[in-house]
Short mmCIF file of C-alpha atoms and ligand atoms in Angstrom, two decimals:
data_model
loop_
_atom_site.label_atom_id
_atom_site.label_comp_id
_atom_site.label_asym_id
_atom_site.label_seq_id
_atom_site.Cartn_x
_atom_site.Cartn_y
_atom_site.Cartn_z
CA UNK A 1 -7.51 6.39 26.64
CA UNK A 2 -9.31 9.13 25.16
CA UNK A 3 -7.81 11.46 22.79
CA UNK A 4 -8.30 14.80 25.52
CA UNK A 5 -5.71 12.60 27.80
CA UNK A 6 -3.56 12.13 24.58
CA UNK A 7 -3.79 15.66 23.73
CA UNK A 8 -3.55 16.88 27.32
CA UNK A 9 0.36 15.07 27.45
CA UNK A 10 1.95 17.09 24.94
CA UNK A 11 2.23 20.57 25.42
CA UNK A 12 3.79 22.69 22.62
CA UNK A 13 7.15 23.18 23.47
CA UNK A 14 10.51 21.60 22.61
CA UNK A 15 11.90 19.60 25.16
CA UNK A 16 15.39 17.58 25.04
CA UNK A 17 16.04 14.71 27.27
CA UNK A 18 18.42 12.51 25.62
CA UNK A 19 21.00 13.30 22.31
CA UNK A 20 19.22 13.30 19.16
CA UNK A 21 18.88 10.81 18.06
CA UNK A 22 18.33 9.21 21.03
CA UNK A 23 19.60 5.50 22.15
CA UNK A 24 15.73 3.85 20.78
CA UNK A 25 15.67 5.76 17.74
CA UNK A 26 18.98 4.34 16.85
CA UNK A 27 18.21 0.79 18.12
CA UNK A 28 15.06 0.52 15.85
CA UNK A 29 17.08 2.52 13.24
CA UNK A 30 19.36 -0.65 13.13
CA UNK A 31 16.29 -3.01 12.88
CA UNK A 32 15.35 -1.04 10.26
CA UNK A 33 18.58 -1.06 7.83
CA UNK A 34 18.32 -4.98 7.73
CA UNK A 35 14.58 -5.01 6.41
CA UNK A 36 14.10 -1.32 4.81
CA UNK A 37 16.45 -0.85 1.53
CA UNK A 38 18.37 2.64 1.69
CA UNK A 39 16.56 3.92 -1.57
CA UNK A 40 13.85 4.62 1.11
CA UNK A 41 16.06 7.29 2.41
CA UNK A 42 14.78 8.50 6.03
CA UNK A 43 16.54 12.24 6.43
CA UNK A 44 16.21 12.50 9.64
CA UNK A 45 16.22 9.07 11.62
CA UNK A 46 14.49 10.00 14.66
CA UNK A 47 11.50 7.83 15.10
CA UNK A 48 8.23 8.96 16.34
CA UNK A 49 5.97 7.95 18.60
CA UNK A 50 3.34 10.33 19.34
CA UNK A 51 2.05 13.88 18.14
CA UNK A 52 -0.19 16.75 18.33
CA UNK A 53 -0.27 20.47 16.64
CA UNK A 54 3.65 21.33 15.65
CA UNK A 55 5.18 19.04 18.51
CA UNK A 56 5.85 15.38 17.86
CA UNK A 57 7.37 12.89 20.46
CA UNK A 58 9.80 10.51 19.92
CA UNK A 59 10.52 7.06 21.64
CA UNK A 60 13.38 8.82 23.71
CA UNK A 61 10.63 10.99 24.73
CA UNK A 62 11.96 14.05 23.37
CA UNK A 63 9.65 16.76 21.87
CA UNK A 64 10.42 18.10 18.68
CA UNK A 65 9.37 20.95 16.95
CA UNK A 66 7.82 19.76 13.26
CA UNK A 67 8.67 22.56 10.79
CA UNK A 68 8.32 19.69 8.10
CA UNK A 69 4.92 18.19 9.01
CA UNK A 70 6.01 15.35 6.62
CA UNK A 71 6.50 17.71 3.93
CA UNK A 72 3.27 20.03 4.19
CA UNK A 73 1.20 16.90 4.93
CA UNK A 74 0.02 17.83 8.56
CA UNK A 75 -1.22 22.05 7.92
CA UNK A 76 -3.63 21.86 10.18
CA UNK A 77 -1.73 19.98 12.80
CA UNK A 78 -0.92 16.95 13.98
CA UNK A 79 -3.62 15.04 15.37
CA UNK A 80 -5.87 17.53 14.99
CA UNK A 81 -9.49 16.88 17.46
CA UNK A 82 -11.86 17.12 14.40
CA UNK A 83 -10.42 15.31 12.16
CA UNK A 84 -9.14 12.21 14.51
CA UNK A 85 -12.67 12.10 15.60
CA UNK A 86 -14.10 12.03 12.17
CA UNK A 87 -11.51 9.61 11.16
CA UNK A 88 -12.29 7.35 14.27
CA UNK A 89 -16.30 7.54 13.78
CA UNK A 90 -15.69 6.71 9.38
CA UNK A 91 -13.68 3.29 10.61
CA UNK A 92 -16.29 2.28 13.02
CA UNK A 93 -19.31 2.53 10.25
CA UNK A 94 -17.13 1.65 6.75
CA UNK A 95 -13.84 1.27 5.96
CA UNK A 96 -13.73 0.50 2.27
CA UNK A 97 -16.50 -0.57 -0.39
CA UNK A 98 -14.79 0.91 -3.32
CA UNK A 99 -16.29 3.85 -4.21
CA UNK A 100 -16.74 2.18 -7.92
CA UNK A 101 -18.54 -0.82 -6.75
CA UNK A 102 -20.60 1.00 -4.09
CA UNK A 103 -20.85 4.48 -3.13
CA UNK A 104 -20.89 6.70 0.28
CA UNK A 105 -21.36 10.26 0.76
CA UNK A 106 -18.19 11.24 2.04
CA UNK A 107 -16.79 11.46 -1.55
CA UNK A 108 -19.33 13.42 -2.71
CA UNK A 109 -18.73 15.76 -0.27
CA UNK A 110 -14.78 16.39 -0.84
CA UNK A 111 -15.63 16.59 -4.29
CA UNK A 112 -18.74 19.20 -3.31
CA UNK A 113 -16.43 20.96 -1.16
CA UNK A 114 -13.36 21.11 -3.45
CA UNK A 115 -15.58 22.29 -6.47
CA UNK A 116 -16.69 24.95 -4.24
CA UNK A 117 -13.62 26.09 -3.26
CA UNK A 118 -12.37 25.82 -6.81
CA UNK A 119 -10.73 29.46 -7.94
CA UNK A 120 -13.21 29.44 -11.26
CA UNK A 121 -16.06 30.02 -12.64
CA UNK A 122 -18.09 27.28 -13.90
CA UNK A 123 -19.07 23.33 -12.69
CA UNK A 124 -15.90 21.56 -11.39
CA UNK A 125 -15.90 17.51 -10.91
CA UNK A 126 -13.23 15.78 -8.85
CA UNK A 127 -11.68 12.52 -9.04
CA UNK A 128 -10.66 10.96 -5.62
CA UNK A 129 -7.62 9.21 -5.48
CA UNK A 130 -4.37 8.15 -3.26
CA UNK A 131 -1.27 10.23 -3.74
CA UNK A 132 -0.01 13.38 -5.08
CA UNK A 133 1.45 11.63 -8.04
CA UNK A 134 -1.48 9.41 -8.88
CA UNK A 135 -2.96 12.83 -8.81
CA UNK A 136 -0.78 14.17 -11.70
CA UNK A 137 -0.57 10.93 -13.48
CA UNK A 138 -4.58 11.33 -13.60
CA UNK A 139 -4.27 14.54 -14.65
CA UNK A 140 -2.43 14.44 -17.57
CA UNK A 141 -4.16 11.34 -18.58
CA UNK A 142 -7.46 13.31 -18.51
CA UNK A 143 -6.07 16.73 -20.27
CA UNK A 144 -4.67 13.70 -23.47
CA UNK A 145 -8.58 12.21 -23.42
CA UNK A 146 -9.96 15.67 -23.49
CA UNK A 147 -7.46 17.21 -26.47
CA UNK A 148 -6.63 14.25 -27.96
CA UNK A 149 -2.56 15.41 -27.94
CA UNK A 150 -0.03 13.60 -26.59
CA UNK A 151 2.63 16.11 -25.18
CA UNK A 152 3.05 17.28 -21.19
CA UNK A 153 4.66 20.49 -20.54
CA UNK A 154 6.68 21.03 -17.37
CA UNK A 155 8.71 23.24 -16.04
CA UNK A 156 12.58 23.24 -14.56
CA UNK A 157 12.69 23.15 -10.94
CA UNK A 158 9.26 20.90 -11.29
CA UNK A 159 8.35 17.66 -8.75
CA UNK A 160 5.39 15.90 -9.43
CA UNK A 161 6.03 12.46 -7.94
CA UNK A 162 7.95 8.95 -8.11
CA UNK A 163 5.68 6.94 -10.34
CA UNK A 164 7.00 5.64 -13.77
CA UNK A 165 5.51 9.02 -15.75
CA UNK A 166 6.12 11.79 -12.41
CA UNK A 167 9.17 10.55 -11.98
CA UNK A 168 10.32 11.23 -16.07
CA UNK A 169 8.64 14.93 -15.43
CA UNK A 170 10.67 15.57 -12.49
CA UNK A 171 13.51 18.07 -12.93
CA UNK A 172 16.00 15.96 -10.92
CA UNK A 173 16.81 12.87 -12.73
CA UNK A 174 18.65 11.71 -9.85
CA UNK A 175 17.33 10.05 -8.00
CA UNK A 176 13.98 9.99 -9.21
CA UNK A 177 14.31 8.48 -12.74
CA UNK A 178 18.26 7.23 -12.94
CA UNK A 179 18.62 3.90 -13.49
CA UNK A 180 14.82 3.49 -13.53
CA UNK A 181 14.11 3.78 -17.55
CA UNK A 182 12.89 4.04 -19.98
CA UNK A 183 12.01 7.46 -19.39
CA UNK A 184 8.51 8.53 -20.32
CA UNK A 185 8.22 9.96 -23.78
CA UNK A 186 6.76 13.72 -24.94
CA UNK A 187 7.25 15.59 -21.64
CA UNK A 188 9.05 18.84 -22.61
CA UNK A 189 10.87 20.93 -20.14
CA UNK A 190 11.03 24.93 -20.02
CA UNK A 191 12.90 27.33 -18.24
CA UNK A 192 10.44 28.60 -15.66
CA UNK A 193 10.44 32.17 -13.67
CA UNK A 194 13.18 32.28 -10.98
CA UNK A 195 13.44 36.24 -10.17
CA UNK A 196 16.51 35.62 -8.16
CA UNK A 197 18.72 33.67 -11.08
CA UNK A 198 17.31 35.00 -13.70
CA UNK A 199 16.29 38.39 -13.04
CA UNK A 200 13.46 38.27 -15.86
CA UNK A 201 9.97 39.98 -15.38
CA UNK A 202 6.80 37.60 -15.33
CA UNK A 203 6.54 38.42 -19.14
CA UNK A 204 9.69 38.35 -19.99
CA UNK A 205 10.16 34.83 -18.31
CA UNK A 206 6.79 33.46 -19.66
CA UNK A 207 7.85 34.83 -23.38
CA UNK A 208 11.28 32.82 -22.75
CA UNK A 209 9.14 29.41 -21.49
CA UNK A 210 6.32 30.02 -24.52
CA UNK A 211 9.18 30.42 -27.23
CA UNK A 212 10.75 27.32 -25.58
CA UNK A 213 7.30 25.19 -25.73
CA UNK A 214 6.53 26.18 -29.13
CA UNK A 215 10.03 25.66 -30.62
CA UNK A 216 10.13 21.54 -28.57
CA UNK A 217 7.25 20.63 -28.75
CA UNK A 218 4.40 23.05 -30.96
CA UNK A 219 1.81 24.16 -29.31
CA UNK A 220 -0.44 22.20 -31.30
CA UNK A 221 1.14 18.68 -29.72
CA UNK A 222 0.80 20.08 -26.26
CA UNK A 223 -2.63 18.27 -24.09
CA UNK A 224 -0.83 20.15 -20.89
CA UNK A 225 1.03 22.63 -19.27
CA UNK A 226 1.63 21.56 -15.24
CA UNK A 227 2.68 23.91 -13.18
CA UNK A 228 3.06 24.29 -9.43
CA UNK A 229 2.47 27.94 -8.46
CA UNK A 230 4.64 27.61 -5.98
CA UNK A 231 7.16 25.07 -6.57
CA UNK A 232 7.95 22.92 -3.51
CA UNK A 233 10.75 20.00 -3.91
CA UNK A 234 12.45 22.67 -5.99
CA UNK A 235 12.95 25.01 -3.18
CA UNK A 236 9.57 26.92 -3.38
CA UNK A 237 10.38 29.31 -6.29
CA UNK A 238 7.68 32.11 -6.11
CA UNK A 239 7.29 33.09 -10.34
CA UNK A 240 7.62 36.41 -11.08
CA UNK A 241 4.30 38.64 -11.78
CA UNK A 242 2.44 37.94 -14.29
CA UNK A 243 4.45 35.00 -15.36
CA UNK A 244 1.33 32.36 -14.71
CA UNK A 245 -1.27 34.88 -16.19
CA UNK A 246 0.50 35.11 -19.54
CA UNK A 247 1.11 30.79 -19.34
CA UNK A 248 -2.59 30.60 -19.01
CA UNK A 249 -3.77 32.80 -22.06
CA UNK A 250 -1.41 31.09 -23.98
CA UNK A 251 -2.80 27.72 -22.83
CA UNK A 252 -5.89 29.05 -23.44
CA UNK A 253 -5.18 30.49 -27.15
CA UNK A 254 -4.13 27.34 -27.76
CA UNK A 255 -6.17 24.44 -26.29
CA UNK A 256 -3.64 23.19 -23.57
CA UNK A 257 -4.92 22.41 -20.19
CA UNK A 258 -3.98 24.18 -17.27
CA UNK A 259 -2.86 22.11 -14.40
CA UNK A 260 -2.29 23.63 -11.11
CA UNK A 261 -0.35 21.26 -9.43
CA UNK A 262 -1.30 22.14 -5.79
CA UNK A 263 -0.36 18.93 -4.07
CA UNK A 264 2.34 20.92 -1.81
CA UNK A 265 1.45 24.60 -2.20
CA UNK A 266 -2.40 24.15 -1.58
CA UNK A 267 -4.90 23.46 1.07
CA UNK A 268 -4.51 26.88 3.27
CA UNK A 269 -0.82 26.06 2.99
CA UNK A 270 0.38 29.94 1.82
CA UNK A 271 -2.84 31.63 3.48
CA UNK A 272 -5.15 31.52 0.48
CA UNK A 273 -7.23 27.46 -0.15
CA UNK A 274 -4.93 27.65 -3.16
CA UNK A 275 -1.50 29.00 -3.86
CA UNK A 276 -2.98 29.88 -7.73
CA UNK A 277 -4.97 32.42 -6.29
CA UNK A 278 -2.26 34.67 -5.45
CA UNK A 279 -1.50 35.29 -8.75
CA UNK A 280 -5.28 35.07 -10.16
CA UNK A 281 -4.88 32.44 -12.41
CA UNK A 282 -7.95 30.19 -12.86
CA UNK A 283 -6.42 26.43 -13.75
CA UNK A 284 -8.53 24.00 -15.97
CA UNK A 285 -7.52 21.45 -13.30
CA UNK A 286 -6.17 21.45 -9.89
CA UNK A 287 -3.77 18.67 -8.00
CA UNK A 288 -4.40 18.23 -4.37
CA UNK A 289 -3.02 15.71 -2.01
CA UNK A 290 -0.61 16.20 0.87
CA UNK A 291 -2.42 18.39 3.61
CA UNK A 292 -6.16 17.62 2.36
CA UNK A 293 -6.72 14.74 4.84
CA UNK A 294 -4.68 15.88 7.88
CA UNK A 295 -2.31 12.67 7.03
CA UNK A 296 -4.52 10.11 5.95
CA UNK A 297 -3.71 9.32 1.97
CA UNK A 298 -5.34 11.17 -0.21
CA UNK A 299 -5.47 12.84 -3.76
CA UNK A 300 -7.87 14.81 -5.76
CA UNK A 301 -8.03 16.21 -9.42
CA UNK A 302 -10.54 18.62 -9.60
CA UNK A 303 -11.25 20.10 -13.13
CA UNK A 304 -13.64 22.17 -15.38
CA UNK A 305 -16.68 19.63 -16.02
CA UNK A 306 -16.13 19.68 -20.29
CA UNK A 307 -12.93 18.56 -19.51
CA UNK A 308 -13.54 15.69 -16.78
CA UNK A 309 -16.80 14.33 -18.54
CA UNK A 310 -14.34 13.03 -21.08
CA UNK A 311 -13.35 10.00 -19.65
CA UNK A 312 -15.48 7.04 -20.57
CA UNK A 313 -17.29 4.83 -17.15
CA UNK A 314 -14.39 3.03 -16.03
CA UNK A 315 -11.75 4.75 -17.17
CA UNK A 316 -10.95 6.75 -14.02
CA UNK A 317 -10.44 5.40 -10.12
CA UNK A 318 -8.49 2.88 -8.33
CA UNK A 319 -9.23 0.66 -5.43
CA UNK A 320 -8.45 2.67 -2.54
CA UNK A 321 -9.03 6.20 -4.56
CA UNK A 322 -11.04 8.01 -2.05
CA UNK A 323 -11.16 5.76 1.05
CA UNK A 324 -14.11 6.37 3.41
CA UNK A 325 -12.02 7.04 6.24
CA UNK A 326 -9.59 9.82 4.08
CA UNK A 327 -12.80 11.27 2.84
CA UNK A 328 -14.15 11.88 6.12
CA UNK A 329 -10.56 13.35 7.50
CA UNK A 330 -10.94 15.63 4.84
CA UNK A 331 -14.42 17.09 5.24
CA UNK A 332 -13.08 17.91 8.55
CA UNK A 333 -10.00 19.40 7.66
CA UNK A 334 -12.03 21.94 5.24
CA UNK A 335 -14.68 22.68 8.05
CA UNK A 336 -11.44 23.30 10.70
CA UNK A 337 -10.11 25.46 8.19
CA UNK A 338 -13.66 27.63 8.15
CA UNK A 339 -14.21 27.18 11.43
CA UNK A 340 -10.86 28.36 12.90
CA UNK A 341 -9.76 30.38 10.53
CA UNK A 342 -7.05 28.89 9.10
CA UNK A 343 -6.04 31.77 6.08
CA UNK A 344 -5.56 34.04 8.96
CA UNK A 345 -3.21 31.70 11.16
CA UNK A 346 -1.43 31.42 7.94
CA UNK A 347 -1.09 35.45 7.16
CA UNK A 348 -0.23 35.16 11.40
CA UNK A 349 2.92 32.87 10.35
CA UNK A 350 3.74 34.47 6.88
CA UNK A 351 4.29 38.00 8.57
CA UNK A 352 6.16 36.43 12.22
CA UNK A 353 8.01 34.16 10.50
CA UNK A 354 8.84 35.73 7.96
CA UNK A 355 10.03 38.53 9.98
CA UNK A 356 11.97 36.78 11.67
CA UNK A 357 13.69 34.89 8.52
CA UNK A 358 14.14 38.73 6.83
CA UNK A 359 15.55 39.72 10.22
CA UNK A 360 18.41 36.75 10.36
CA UNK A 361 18.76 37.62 6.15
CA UNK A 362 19.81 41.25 7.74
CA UNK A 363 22.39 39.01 9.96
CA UNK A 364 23.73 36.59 8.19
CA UNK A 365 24.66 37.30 4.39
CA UNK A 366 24.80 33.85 3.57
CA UNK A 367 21.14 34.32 3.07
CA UNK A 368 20.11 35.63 -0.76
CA UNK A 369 16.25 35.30 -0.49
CA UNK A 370 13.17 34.72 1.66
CA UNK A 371 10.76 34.11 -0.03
CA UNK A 372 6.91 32.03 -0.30
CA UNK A 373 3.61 32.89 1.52
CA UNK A 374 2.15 32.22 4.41
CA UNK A 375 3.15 28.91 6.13
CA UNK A 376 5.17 28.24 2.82
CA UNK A 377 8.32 29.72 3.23
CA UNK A 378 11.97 29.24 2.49
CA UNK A 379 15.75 31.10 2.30
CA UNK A 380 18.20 30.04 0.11
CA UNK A 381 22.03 29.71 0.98
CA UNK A 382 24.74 31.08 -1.23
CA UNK A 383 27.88 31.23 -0.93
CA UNK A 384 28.08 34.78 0.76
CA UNK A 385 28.15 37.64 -2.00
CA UNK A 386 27.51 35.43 -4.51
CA UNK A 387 24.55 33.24 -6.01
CA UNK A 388 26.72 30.72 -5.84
CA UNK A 389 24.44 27.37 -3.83
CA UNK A 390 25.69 26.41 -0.66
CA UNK A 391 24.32 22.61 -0.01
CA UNK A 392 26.95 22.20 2.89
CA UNK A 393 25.75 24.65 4.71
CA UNK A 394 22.60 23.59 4.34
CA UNK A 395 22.72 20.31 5.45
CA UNK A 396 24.86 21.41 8.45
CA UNK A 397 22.49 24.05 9.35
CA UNK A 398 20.07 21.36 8.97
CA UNK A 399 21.86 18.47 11.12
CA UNK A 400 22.41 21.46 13.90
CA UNK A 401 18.85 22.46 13.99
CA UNK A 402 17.70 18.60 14.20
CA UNK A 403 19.78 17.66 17.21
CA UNK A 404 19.02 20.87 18.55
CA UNK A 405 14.82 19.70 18.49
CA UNK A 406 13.98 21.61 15.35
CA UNK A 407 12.39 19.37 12.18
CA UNK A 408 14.05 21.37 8.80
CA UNK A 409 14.34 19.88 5.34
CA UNK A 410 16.11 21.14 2.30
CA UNK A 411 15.06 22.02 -1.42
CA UNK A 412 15.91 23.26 -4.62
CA UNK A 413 17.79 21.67 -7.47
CA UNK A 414 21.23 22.21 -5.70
CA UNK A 415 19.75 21.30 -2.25
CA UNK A 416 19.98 25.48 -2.13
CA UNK A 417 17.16 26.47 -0.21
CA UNK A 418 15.56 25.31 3.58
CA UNK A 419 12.37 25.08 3.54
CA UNK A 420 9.60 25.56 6.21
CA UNK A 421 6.32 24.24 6.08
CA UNK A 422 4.97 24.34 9.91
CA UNK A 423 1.44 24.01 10.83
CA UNK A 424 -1.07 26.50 10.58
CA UNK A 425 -1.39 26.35 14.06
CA UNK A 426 2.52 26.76 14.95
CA UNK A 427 2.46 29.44 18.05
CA UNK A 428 4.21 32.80 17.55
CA UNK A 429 6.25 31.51 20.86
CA UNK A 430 7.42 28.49 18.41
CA UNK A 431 8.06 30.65 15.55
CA UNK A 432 10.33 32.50 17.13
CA UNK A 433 11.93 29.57 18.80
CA UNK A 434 12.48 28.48 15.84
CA UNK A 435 14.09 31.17 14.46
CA UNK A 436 16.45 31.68 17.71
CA UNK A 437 17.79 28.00 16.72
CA UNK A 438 18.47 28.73 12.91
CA UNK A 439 20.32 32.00 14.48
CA UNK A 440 22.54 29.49 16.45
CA UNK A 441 22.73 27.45 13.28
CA UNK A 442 23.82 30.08 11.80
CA UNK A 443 26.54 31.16 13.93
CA UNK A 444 28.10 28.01 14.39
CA UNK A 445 28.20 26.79 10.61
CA UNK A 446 29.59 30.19 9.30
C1 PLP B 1 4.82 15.66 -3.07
C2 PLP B 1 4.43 16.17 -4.37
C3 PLP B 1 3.91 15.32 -5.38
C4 PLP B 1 3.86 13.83 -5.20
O1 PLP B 1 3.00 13.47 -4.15
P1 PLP B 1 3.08 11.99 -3.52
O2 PLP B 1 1.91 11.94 -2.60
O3 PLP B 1 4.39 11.90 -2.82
O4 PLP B 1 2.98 11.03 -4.64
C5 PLP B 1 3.48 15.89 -6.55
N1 PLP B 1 3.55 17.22 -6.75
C6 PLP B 1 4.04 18.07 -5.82
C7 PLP B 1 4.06 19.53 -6.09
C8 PLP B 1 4.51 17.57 -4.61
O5 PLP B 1 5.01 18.40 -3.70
#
């Protein structure tokens, strides 16, 4: 079958023909509970069959609207033409070597390409590897060679991952790290920018995190400060202005490496390549992962050259870091970005959808924000008239959008905020579709 006949079968438009979820996604959702342990926690058990752009199929056959694309993973689409093919035509010549052992050009260009792209002056190098959190574990072990200091700076509200060290610089100790210990050691926390809670200008909040990191930790013990411009798990918190600006001259008084952490907010994802350059902050190193291979794993840590020439040979890599085939998906996800314009769909969806989200915040005063960019956006529930977080609304505004054909997922510390992270190529038609849904949601969970 070719993938035209594939494509050609789903058209973009949600279509219920049993409940959801249906009578096969709960029969293999029963296989599953005797073989998959529960701390691999599926939120919405609907299983999936096929996809394409912001529709997926499941085995019932119904078509969904993906307003998750596995958490900002699939920004270009699902099963996007370029990249499938790409994909398809890497597995057929080489699937692995190890890029360590022997080379192939397809790593050199994601690396070309993300250096490019990079918002800085200067020679950037890039690391290829796996996942978002091998990404930041990577990271910070590349900003300790470089400064020879031990301590990692994060902020509150952060996610970086669930390995042993992401998982202790996590805000949310549970799940992530409880039970799991010990905990990693020098990672210090600071208050971050929140406008909404804490009403603080960007200097004002940055004065209130720099106090906080010299007073914990001193400066001088510091080889990092990660940030995520935009935070994601924590229910895309958009800092105040000039609240990254003044973290990076003070990184840069001081010696501390920069990390954008750009493994959710990155990639086209808010209509800029990278979320950072809203606020025109140029990182010593940047995180990418989820939506940089259209859904095939992978990672990269892109940094100033000084600073990644550090590492002695060896020291850096990992046997599936930059797999042929995820290197190839990812040269053509950059080129479909170019090529169709991708920052524009974004700005497209940042001003319909967000419209639309302001215009339902105007309805419903349960709503205290909207807020993110582009195809990065989220509101947060309160309790109404108050800031007061309201996770049971959220989870049954959630459950009603889900069985209603509409993919949603929660965020923030106090599971506060929905977020909504649909593909760059998510119709206006589908936008507001969506948006007529959370309006029902809405209504019947007030
Ligand atoms: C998802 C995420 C990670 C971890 O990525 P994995 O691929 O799940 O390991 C790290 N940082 C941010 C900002 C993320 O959103």
């Amino acid at each position: 079958m070719s993938s035209d006949m594939l494509e050609a079968e789903i058209t973009q438009e949600r279509k219920l023909i049993t409940e959801i979820p249906g009578p096969r996604s709960q029969e293999i959702h029963e296989r599953r509970k005797k073989v998959v342990p529960p701390g691999v926690h599926t939120v919405f058990p609907v299983y999936i069959e096929r996809a394409h752009d912001s529709i997926v199929v499941d085995v019932d056959g119904n078509q969904l609207i993906d307003v998750c694309g596995g958490i900002g993973v699939t920004t270009i689409g699902h099963t996007d033409e370029a990249v499938v093919e790409a994909a398809r035509e890497q597995l057929g010549k080489v699937t692995h070597t190890l890029f360590t052992m022997n080379a192939y050009e397809p790593y050199v260009r994601v690396a070309e390409l993300l250096a490019e792209h990079a918002p800085g002056q200067g020679d950037y190098k890039t690391l290829l590897m796996n996942s978002g959190a091998e990404a930041v574990e990577n990271g910070v072990k590349i900003a300790r060679k470089h400064t020879g200091r031990p301590g990692v700076a994060v902020l509150e509200h952060a996610y970086h991952g669930r390995t042993m060290l992401t998982s202790s610089m996590n805000h949310k100790g549970s799940p992530y790290a409880l039970g799991y210990g010990p905990r990693a050691g020098d990672i210090y926390r600071a208050p971050n920018s929140h406008p909404l809670h804490d009403g603080l200008t960007g200097a004002e909040a940055a004065k209130r995190t720099i106090n906080h990191l010299e007073k914990t930790a001193g400066a001088a013990d510091l080889a990092c400060l990660i940030v995520e411009p935009v935070q994601g798990e924590g229910g895309f918190v958009v800092p105040a202005d000039g609240y990254l600006p003044a973290l990076a001259a003070w990184c840069k008084e001081n010696g501390i490496v920069f990390i954008a952490d750009e493994v959710q907010a990155g990639m086209a994802r808010t209509g800029k390549m990278f979320a950072i350059e809203h606020f025109g902050v140029e990182p010593d190193i940047i995180l990418t992962a989820k939506g940089i291979a259209g859904g095939l794993p992978l990672s990269g840590i892109t940094g100033r050259a000084e600073i990644m020439d550090k590492s002695l040979p060896g020291g850096l890599g990992g046997t599936f870091g930059g797999n042929p085939v995820s290197c190839a998906a990812a040269v053509a996800v950059f080129e479909q970005i170019e090529k169709l314009d991708l920052l524009a769909e974004g700005q497209r969806i940042g001003k319909t959808f967000g419209d639309g989200l302001r215009q339902l915040q105007s309805e419903f005063d349960c709503i205290a924000e909207v807020r993110g960019f582009g195809a990065m956006l989220a509101i947060e529930i309160t309790k109404p008239g108050t800031l007061e977080p309201d996770a049971e609304r959220v989870s049954a505004i959630i459950d009603y959008a889900g069985k209603n054909g509409v993919i949603l997922l929660s965020a923030g510390l106090y599971g506060e905020a929905i977020r909504f992270l649909p593909s760059l190529k998510m119709t206006d038609e589908l936008l507001l579709d969506v948006v007529s849904v959370l309006r029902e949601a809405l209504t019947a969970t007030a």
